[in-house]
mmCIF file of C-alpha atoms in Angstrom:
data_model
loop_
_atom_site.group_PDB
_atom_site.id
_atom_site.type_symbol
_atom_site.label_atom_id
_atom_site.label_comp_id
_atom_site.label_asym_id
_atom_site.label_seq_id
_atom_site.Cartn_x
_atom_site.Cartn_y
_atom_site.Cartn_z
ATOM 1 C CA MET A 1 113.752 84.580 90.466
ATOM 2 C CA ALA A 2 116.429 82.400 88.914
ATOM 3 C CA ASP A 3 116.915 82.176 85.159
ATOM 4 C CA ALA A 4 114.307 80.098 83.370
ATOM 5 C CA SER A 5 117.013 77.545 82.632
ATOM 6 C CA SER A 6 117.790 76.967 86.344
ATOM 7 C CA SER A 7 114.489 77.541 88.163
ATOM 8 C CA PRO A 8 112.809 74.286 89.317
ATOM 9 C CA GLY A 9 109.426 75.611 88.259
ATOM 10 C CA LEU A 10 110.601 76.971 84.922
ATOM 11 C CA GLY A 11 112.904 74.145 83.923
ATOM 12 C CA VAL A 12 113.891 73.620 80.315
ATOM 13 C CA ARG A 13 113.567 70.286 78.580
ATOM 14 C CA GLY A 14 116.652 68.712 77.087
ATOM 15 C CA GLY A 15 119.079 71.456 78.179
ATOM 16 C CA ASP A 16 118.200 73.549 75.107
ATOM 17 C CA PRO A 17 117.872 77.226 76.201
ATOM 18 C CA TRP A 18 115.265 77.793 73.494
ATOM 19 C CA ALA A 19 113.120 74.804 74.383
ATOM 20 C CA GLN A 20 109.637 75.337 75.811
ATOM 21 C CA PRO A 21 109.765 76.009 79.583
ATOM 22 C CA VAL A 22 107.992 73.644 81.951
ATOM 23 C CA LEU A 23 105.478 75.949 83.675
ATOM 24 C CA THR A 24 103.208 73.610 85.601
ATOM 25 C CA GLY A 25 105.263 73.739 88.812
ATOM 26 C CA ALA A 26 106.031 77.450 88.705
ATOM 27 C CA SER A 27 104.804 79.895 91.343
ATOM 28 C CA LEU A 28 102.719 82.917 90.389
ATOM 29 C CA ALA A 29 105.726 85.127 91.144
ATOM 30 C CA ASP A 30 107.922 83.083 88.775
ATOM 31 C CA LEU A 31 105.289 83.103 86.045
ATOM 32 C CA PHE A 32 104.817 86.865 86.154
ATOM 33 C CA THR A 33 108.571 87.513 86.329
ATOM 34 C CA LEU A 34 109.015 85.396 83.209
ATOM 35 C CA TYR A 35 106.079 87.181 81.594
ATOM 36 C CA GLY A 36 107.665 90.537 82.431
ATOM 37 C CA ARG A 37 110.905 89.470 80.772
ATOM 38 C CA ILE A 38 109.003 88.373 77.680
ATOM 39 C CA LEU A 39 107.289 91.777 77.555
ATOM 40 C CA ASP A 40 110.685 93.484 77.904
ATOM 41 C CA GLU A 41 111.962 91.583 74.878
ATOM 42 C CA LEU A 42 108.811 92.236 72.832
ATOM 43 C CA SER A 43 109.045 95.915 73.717
ATOM 44 C CA SER A 44 112.715 96.094 72.714
ATOM 45 C CA ARG A 45 111.712 94.632 69.349
ATOM 46 C CA GLU A 46 108.950 97.272 69.106
ATOM 47 C CA VAL A 47 106.302 94.567 68.875
ATOM 48 C CA ILE A 48 104.224 95.903 71.775
ATOM 49 C CA ARG A 49 103.755 99.322 73.377
ATOM 50 C CA SER A 50 101.806 98.400 76.528
ATOM 51 C CA ARG A 51 102.285 96.096 79.530
ATOM 52 C CA ASN A 52 98.680 96.224 80.703
ATOM 53 C CA GLN A 53 97.472 92.754 79.664
ATOM 54 C CA PRO A 54 96.756 90.415 81.354
ATOM 55 C CA LEU A 55 97.145 92.852 84.219
ATOM 56 C CA GLY A 56 93.444 93.672 84.356
ATOM 57 C CA ASP A 57 92.295 90.070 84.733
ATOM 58 C CA TYR A 58 95.060 89.298 87.243
ATOM 59 C CA SER A 59 94.178 92.322 89.367
ATOM 60 C CA GLU A 60 90.482 91.460 89.363
ATOM 61 C CA TRP A 61 91.371 87.924 90.473
ATOM 62 C CA LEU A 62 93.619 89.273 93.248
ATOM 63 C CA VAL A 63 90.983 91.698 94.548
ATOM 64 C CA CYS A 64 88.326 88.990 94.434
ATOM 65 C CA ARG A 65 90.502 86.515 96.320
ATOM 66 C CA ALA A 66 91.835 89.064 98.823
ATOM 67 C CA LEU A 67 88.338 90.271 99.739
ATOM 68 C CA ARG A 68 86.750 86.800 99.530
ATOM 69 C CA GLY A 69 84.343 88.027 96.894
ATOM 70 C CA LEU A 70 82.870 86.883 93.598
ATOM 71 C CA LEU A 71 83.854 87.908 90.091
ATOM 72 C CA ALA A 72 81.108 89.611 88.122
ATOM 73 C CA ASP A 73 80.022 88.244 84.768
ATOM 74 C CA ASN A 74 82.082 90.145 82.190
ATOM 75 C CA LYS A 75 79.451 89.659 79.529
ATOM 76 C CA SER A 76 76.529 91.120 81.468
ATOM 77 C CA GLU A 77 78.123 93.523 83.950
ATOM 78 C CA LYS A 78 80.292 96.459 82.845
ATOM 79 C CA ALA A 79 80.080 98.779 85.863
ATOM 80 C CA PHE A 80 81.872 96.565 88.388
ATOM 81 C CA ASP A 81 84.182 93.544 88.448
ATOM 82 C CA VAL A 82 83.916 92.090 91.952
ATOM 83 C CA VAL A 83 81.160 91.782 94.569
ATOM 84 C CA ALA A 84 82.335 91.355 98.165
ATOM 85 C CA ASP A 85 81.190 91.750 101.749
ATOM 86 C CA LEU A 86 83.484 94.325 103.362
ATOM 87 C CA GLY A 87 83.840 94.171 107.126
ATOM 88 C CA ALA A 88 83.623 97.105 109.495
ATOM 89 C CA THR A 89 87.238 96.615 110.614
ATOM 90 C CA LEU A 90 88.544 96.904 107.052
ATOM 91 C CA LEU A 91 86.414 99.941 106.227
ATOM 92 C CA ASP A 92 87.071 101.688 109.569
ATOM 93 C CA GLY A 93 84.255 104.175 108.925
ATOM 94 C CA ARG A 94 85.445 105.149 105.428
ATOM 95 C CA GLY A 95 82.774 103.408 103.399
ATOM 96 C CA PRO A 96 79.454 104.856 102.214
ATOM 97 C CA HIS A 97 77.660 103.059 105.056
ATOM 98 C CA ASP A 98 78.264 102.864 108.792
ATOM 99 C CA GLY A 99 79.894 99.590 109.808
ATOM 100 C CA ALA A 100 80.171 96.760 107.311
ATOM 101 C CA HIS A 101 79.142 96.930 103.664
ATOM 102 C CA GLN A 102 77.420 93.810 102.383
ATOM 103 C CA GLY A 103 77.451 93.165 98.646
ATOM 104 C CA ALA A 104 79.846 95.997 97.805
ATOM 105 C CA GLN A 105 80.297 96.433 94.069
ATOM 106 C CA ILE A 106 83.930 97.048 93.174
ATOM 107 C CA GLN A 107 85.422 98.137 89.877
ATOM 108 C CA VAL A 108 89.119 97.281 89.479
ATOM 109 C CA LYS A 109 91.708 99.442 87.727
ATOM 110 C CA ALA A 110 95.355 98.458 87.476
ATOM 111 C CA ARG A 111 98.562 99.765 85.965
ATOM 112 C CA ALA A 112 102.132 98.506 85.641
ATOM 113 C CA ILE A 113 104.655 101.159 86.647
ATOM 114 C CA SER A 114 108.397 101.672 86.447
ATOM 115 C CA ALA A 115 110.573 102.669 89.410
ATOM 116 C CA GLN A 116 109.988 106.321 88.557
ATOM 117 C CA PRO A 117 106.514 106.226 87.014
ATOM 118 C CA LYS A 118 105.577 108.718 84.346
ATOM 119 C CA ARG A 119 102.183 110.387 84.520
ATOM 120 C CA ASP A 120 100.756 108.353 81.648
ATOM 121 C CA GLN A 121 101.614 105.139 83.520
ATOM 122 C CA LEU A 122 99.306 106.204 86.342
ATOM 123 C CA GLN A 123 96.143 106.890 84.360
ATOM 124 C CA THR A 124 93.323 104.377 84.425
ATOM 125 C CA SER A 125 91.408 103.217 81.408
ATOM 126 C CA PRO A 126 88.068 105.049 81.003
ATOM 127 C CA PHE A 127 85.175 103.964 83.217
ATOM 128 C CA HIS A 128 81.537 104.950 83.676
ATOM 129 C CA ALA A 129 80.792 107.368 86.493
ATOM 130 C CA GLY A 130 78.217 105.180 88.259
ATOM 131 C CA GLY A 131 77.217 101.626 89.006
ATOM 132 C CA PHE A 132 79.878 100.784 91.604
ATOM 133 C CA ASP A 133 80.594 101.493 95.280
ATOM 134 C CA TYR A 134 84.403 101.415 95.268
ATOM 135 C CA LEU A 135 87.220 101.695 92.775
ATOM 136 C CA ALA A 136 90.035 99.252 93.541
ATOM 137 C CA LEU A 137 93.232 100.955 92.371
ATOM 138 C CA VAL A 138 96.196 98.619 91.962
ATOM 139 C CA LEU A 139 99.753 99.545 91.010
ATOM 140 C CA HIS A 140 102.051 96.701 89.929
ATOM 141 C CA ARG A 141 105.826 96.703 89.532
ATOM 142 C CA ALA A 142 106.385 96.513 85.786
ATOM 143 C CA PHE A 143 109.106 93.881 85.586
ATOM 144 C CA ASP A 144 107.450 91.163 87.688
ATOM 145 C CA PHE A 145 103.892 92.439 88.428
ATOM 146 C CA HIS A 146 104.458 92.500 92.190
ATOM 147 C CA VAL A 147 101.752 94.578 93.913
ATOM 148 C CA GLU A 148 103.363 97.898 94.833
ATOM 149 C CA GLN A 149 100.257 99.600 96.197
ATOM 150 C CA ALA A 150 96.528 98.936 96.282
ATOM 151 C CA VAL A 151 93.600 100.790 97.781
ATOM 152 C CA LEU A 152 89.820 100.836 97.732
ATOM 153 C CA MET A 153 88.518 104.306 96.925
ATOM 154 C CA PRO A 154 84.858 105.044 97.781
ATOM 155 C CA VAL A 155 82.852 106.401 94.880
ATOM 156 C CA SER A 156 82.493 109.788 96.629
ATOM 157 C CA ALA A 157 86.282 110.237 96.514
ATOM 158 C CA VAL A 158 86.471 108.916 92.957
ATOM 159 C CA HIS A 159 84.459 111.880 91.762
ATOM 160 C CA LEU A 160 86.863 114.252 93.505
ATOM 161 C CA TYR A 161 89.898 112.905 91.650
ATOM 162 C CA ALA A 162 88.482 111.691 88.340
ATOM 163 C CA ARG A 163 88.269 113.771 85.182
ATOM 164 C CA THR A 164 86.121 113.317 82.110
ATOM 165 C CA ALA A 165 87.812 111.003 79.632
ATOM 166 C CA THR A 166 86.195 112.541 76.581
ATOM 167 C CA ALA A 167 84.745 115.924 75.737
ATOM 168 C CA ARG A 168 81.706 114.264 74.196
ATOM 169 C CA ARG A 169 80.505 112.510 77.376
ATOM 170 C CA ASP A 170 80.674 113.692 80.964
ATOM 171 C CA ASP A 171 79.725 110.282 82.400
ATOM 172 C CA VAL A 172 82.934 108.564 81.237
ATOM 173 C CA LEU A 173 85.838 109.224 83.577
ATOM 174 C CA ARG A 174 89.548 108.636 83.958
ATOM 175 C CA LEU A 175 91.627 108.840 87.142
ATOM 176 C CA TRP A 176 95.353 109.259 87.759
ATOM 177 C CA MET A 177 96.707 106.995 90.504
ATOM 178 C CA THR A 178 98.977 109.647 92.004
ATOM 179 C CA GLN A 179 100.213 109.407 95.584
ATOM 180 C CA GLN A 180 97.758 112.143 96.537
ATOM 181 C CA ALA A 181 94.876 110.007 95.279
ATOM 182 C CA MET A 182 96.235 106.711 96.608
ATOM 183 C CA THR A 183 96.827 108.100 100.100
ATOM 184 C CA ASP A 184 93.643 110.143 100.372
ATOM 185 C CA PRO A 185 92.206 109.764 103.917
ATOM 186 C CA SER A 186 89.058 108.178 102.511
ATOM 187 C CA THR A 187 90.891 105.296 100.811
ATOM 188 C CA ILE A 188 91.122 101.829 102.367
ATOM 189 C CA GLU A 189 94.580 100.239 102.236
ATOM 190 C CA ILE A 190 94.520 96.704 100.772
ATOM 191 C CA THR A 191 98.131 96.284 99.590
ATOM 192 C CA GLY A 192 98.917 93.601 102.158
ATOM 193 C CA LEU A 193 95.747 91.680 101.377
ATOM 194 C CA LEU A 194 96.560 91.555 97.659
ATOM 195 C CA ARG A 195 100.167 90.548 98.285
ATOM 196 C CA SER A 196 98.979 87.709 100.487
ATOM 197 C CA ALA A 197 96.548 86.614 97.795
ATOM 198 C CA ALA A 198 99.350 86.635 95.215
ATOM 199 C CA GLU A 199 101.652 84.602 97.426
ATOM 200 C CA THR A 200 99.096 81.918 98.251
ATOM 201 C CA GLU A 201 99.567 79.074 95.849
ATOM 202 C CA ILE A 202 96.295 77.691 94.467
ATOM 203 C CA ASP A 203 95.124 75.968 91.347
ATOM 204 C CA LEU A 204 93.850 78.814 89.174
ATOM 205 C CA ILE A 205 91.438 76.479 87.452
ATOM 206 C CA SER A 206 89.671 75.498 90.689
#
């Protein structure tokens, strides 16, 4: 991406480098690159310690669009984020059912990682052990939120890799998105689908 001062989508009014950027014509890639740079500056000023918002909402939107699904109601549904019909070709026998899976309930977990991710960058936020069919695990490049890797993990595999998030409750789990977990034979690769969804320009309000 070009500097905000020279990019057509992120043009600056009046030639003032501190003026408000014009964002309406920017691509998603430009917007998230700019956002990443803002987070870098806020981090250097010790204003923030995490890069994970709005990563969760963005990842849910990407998974929903990539799988042609529907977003769950955040207010009423906590166990899953997306409902989608998964085809037999995509699942290739790795889902909980033979063939296609209609109305699959998918919980989405995402993290932003550096080039050499530390272990704490790979851990998901806590989630309840049940109520979903697949965990969508999405790793984004930290500086521009490009999708590095994304998979669907069936709930049976989730319980193999997840650990309890708190000693007080054994039904609240956390999972580390290591390469062993992300490349487990039971996972369904969706990186290309999410990248395509990110690159397709649409009106986010529609």
